[in-house]
Amino acid sequence: MKSVLSKIYLGDKSCFEKAPDTEEYKNLNKLFEEKLQDFMDILLEENFEKLDNLIGLQMMLQGETNLASFKEGFKTGLFLAFELCKEEE
């Protein structure tokens, strides 16, 4: 059985491509898609491209934020593990 770190390294376990599997997430995602489509239907082609670029940049920013949060959470987990090991000594 592979360790969690091995799974992360090998790409078998990823925090970046998995969306929450909750009804709340699904409902919010559906609502966002509907509202975005309504807005895109009234845009001129030139404005549609600008919006598409803006959404792409926002997704890149969110990816960077997710990565930073993952790293910070991982470090916190390591600190907790070290602290627990010291308590057992």
PDB file of C-alpha atoms in Angstrom:
ATOM      1  CA  MET A   1       0.000   0.000   0.000  1.00  0.00           C
ATOM      2  CA  LYS A   2       1.374   3.406  -1.035  1.00  0.00           C
ATOM      3  CA  SER A   3       1.811   6.156   1.529  1.00  0.00           C
ATOM      4  CA  VAL A   4      -0.237   9.343   1.165  1.00  0.00           C
ATOM      5  CA  LEU A   5       2.911  11.286   0.273  1.00  0.00           C
ATOM      6  CA  SER A   6       3.721   8.752  -2.442  1.00  0.00           C
ATOM      7  CA  LYS A   7       0.206   9.087  -3.816  1.00  0.00           C
ATOM      8  CA  ILE A   8       0.509  12.880  -3.880  1.00  0.00           C
ATOM      9  CA  TYR A   9       3.936  12.706  -5.553  1.00  0.00           C
ATOM     10  CA  LEU A  10       2.766  10.218  -8.178  1.00  0.00           C
ATOM     11  CA  GLY A  11      -0.377  12.202  -8.894  1.00  0.00           C
ATOM     12  CA  ASP A  12      -2.733   9.525  -7.573  1.00  0.00           C
ATOM     13  CA  LYS A  13      -4.044  11.880  -4.906  1.00  0.00           C
ATOM     14  CA  SER A  14      -4.625  15.498  -5.822  1.00  0.00           C
ATOM     15  CA  CYS A  15      -6.225  18.363  -3.953  1.00  0.00           C
ATOM     16  CA  PHE A  16      -6.353  20.598  -6.985  1.00  0.00           C
ATOM     17  CA  GLU A  17      -8.671  18.791  -9.363  1.00  0.00           C
ATOM     18  CA  LYS A  18     -11.226  17.456  -6.925  1.00  0.00           C
ATOM     19  CA  ALA A  19     -14.316  19.540  -6.344  1.00  0.00           C
ATOM     20  CA  PRO A  20     -16.349  18.998  -3.201  1.00  0.00           C
ATOM     21  CA  ASP A  21     -19.030  16.348  -3.607  1.00  0.00           C
ATOM     22  CA  THR A  22     -21.737  18.135  -1.659  1.00  0.00           C
ATOM     23  CA  GLU A  23     -25.196  19.291  -2.618  1.00  0.00           C
ATOM     24  CA  GLU A  24     -24.301  22.842  -1.598  1.00  0.00           C
ATOM     25  CA  TYR A  25     -21.332  22.877  -3.978  1.00  0.00           C
ATOM     26  CA  LYS A  26     -23.381  21.391  -6.811  1.00  0.00           C
ATOM     27  CA  ASN A  27     -26.186  23.914  -6.318  1.00  0.00           C
ATOM     28  CA  LEU A  28     -23.797  26.873  -6.150  1.00  0.00           C
ATOM     29  CA  ASN A  29     -21.917  25.662  -9.220  1.00  0.00           C
ATOM     30  CA  LYS A  30     -25.146  25.231 -11.180  1.00  0.00           C
ATOM     31  CA  LEU A  31     -26.333  28.707 -10.139  1.00  0.00           C
ATOM     32  CA  PHE A  32     -22.966  30.222 -11.118  1.00  0.00           C
ATOM     33  CA  GLU A  33     -23.073  28.539 -14.533  1.00  0.00           C
ATOM     34  CA  GLU A  34     -26.637  29.752 -15.150  1.00  0.00           C
ATOM     35  CA  LYS A  35     -25.835  33.346 -14.133  1.00  0.00           C
ATOM     36  CA  LEU A  36     -22.640  33.351 -16.169  1.00  0.00           C
ATOM     37  CA  GLN A  37     -24.472  32.039 -19.234  1.00  0.00           C
ATOM     38  CA  ASP A  38     -27.198  34.682 -18.833  1.00  0.00           C
ATOM     39  CA  PHE A  39     -24.530  37.375 -18.697  1.00  0.00           C
ATOM     40  CA  MET A  40     -22.554  35.966 -21.618  1.00  0.00           C
ATOM     41  CA  ASP A  41     -25.699  35.870 -23.765  1.00  0.00           C
ATOM     42  CA  ILE A  42     -25.944  39.659 -23.637  1.00  0.00           C
ATOM     43  CA  LEU A  43     -22.264  40.431 -24.223  1.00  0.00           C
ATOM     44  CA  LEU A  44     -20.812  41.537 -27.510  1.00  0.00           C
ATOM     45  CA  GLU A  45     -18.110  39.213 -28.896  1.00  0.00           C
ATOM     46  CA  GLU A  46     -15.318  41.644 -27.942  1.00  0.00           C
ATOM     47  CA  ASN A  47     -16.576  41.871 -24.350  1.00  0.00           C
ATOM     48  CA  PHE A  48     -17.055  38.104 -24.191  1.00  0.00           C
ATOM     49  CA  GLU A  49     -13.347  37.615 -24.912  1.00  0.00           C
ATOM     50  CA  LYS A  50     -12.423  40.141 -22.216  1.00  0.00           C
ATOM     51  CA  LEU A  51     -14.639  38.360 -19.698  1.00  0.00           C
ATOM     52  CA  ASP A  52     -13.156  35.000 -20.690  1.00  0.00           C
ATOM     53  CA  ASN A  53      -9.643  36.368 -20.115  1.00  0.00           C
ATOM     54  CA  LEU A  54     -10.683  37.818 -16.763  1.00  0.00           C
ATOM     55  CA  ILE A  55     -12.176  34.494 -15.641  1.00  0.00           C
ATOM     56  CA  GLY A  56      -8.983  32.725 -16.727  1.00  0.00           C
ATOM     57  CA  LEU A  57      -6.872  35.060 -14.618  1.00  0.00           C
ATOM     58  CA  GLN A  58      -9.186  34.569 -11.649  1.00  0.00           C
ATOM     59  CA  MET A  59      -8.814  30.793 -11.982  1.00  0.00           C
ATOM     60  CA  MET A  60      -5.031  31.133 -12.035  1.00  0.00           C
ATOM     61  CA  LEU A  61      -5.159  33.263  -8.885  1.00  0.00           C
ATOM     62  CA  GLN A  62      -7.400  30.702  -7.197  1.00  0.00           C
ATOM     63  CA  GLY A  63      -4.959  27.946  -8.140  1.00  0.00           C
ATOM     64  CA  GLU A  64      -2.096  29.858  -6.535  1.00  0.00           C
ATOM     65  CA  THR A  65      -4.210  30.453  -3.424  1.00  0.00           C
ATOM     66  CA  ASN A  66      -5.111  26.760  -3.246  1.00  0.00           C
ATOM     67  CA  LEU A  67      -1.458  25.763  -3.553  1.00  0.00           C
ATOM     68  CA  ALA A  68      -0.416  28.166  -0.795  1.00  0.00           C
ATOM     69  CA  SER A  69      -3.204  26.873   1.455  1.00  0.00           C
ATOM     70  CA  PHE A  70      -2.210  23.269   0.745  1.00  0.00           C
ATOM     71  CA  LYS A  71       1.416  23.973   1.619  1.00  0.00           C
ATOM     72  CA  GLU A  72       0.459  25.783   4.805  1.00  0.00           C
ATOM     73  CA  GLY A  73      -1.890  22.972   5.836  1.00  0.00           C
ATOM     74  CA  PHE A  74       0.782  20.388   5.117  1.00  0.00           C
ATOM     75  CA  LYS A  75       3.311  22.286   7.252  1.00  0.00           C
ATOM     76  CA  THR A  76       0.787  22.602  10.066  1.00  0.00           C
ATOM     77  CA  GLY A  77       0.187  18.859   9.924  1.00  0.00           C
ATOM     78  CA  LEU A  78       3.911  18.195  10.148  1.00  0.00           C
ATOM     79  CA  PHE A  79       4.276  20.530  13.130  1.00  0.00           C
ATOM     80  CA  LEU A  80       1.399  18.729  14.854  1.00  0.00           C
ATOM     81  CA  ALA A  81       3.001  15.361  14.202  1.00  0.00           C
ATOM     82  CA  PHE A  82       6.344  16.532  15.630  1.00  0.00           C
ATOM     83  CA  GLU A  83       4.604  17.988  18.652  1.00  0.00           C
ATOM     84  CA  LEU A  84       2.740  14.730  19.306  1.00  0.00           C
ATOM     85  CA  CYS A  85       5.954  12.725  18.955  1.00  0.00           C
ATOM     86  CA  LYS A  86       7.677  14.952  21.521  1.00  0.00           C
ATOM     87  CA  GLU A  87       4.765  14.487  23.957  1.00  0.00           C
ATOM     88  CA  GLU A  88       5.144  10.696  23.748  1.00  0.00           C
ATOM     89  CA  GLU A  89       8.826  10.849  24.694  1.00  0.00           C
TER      90      GLU A  89
END
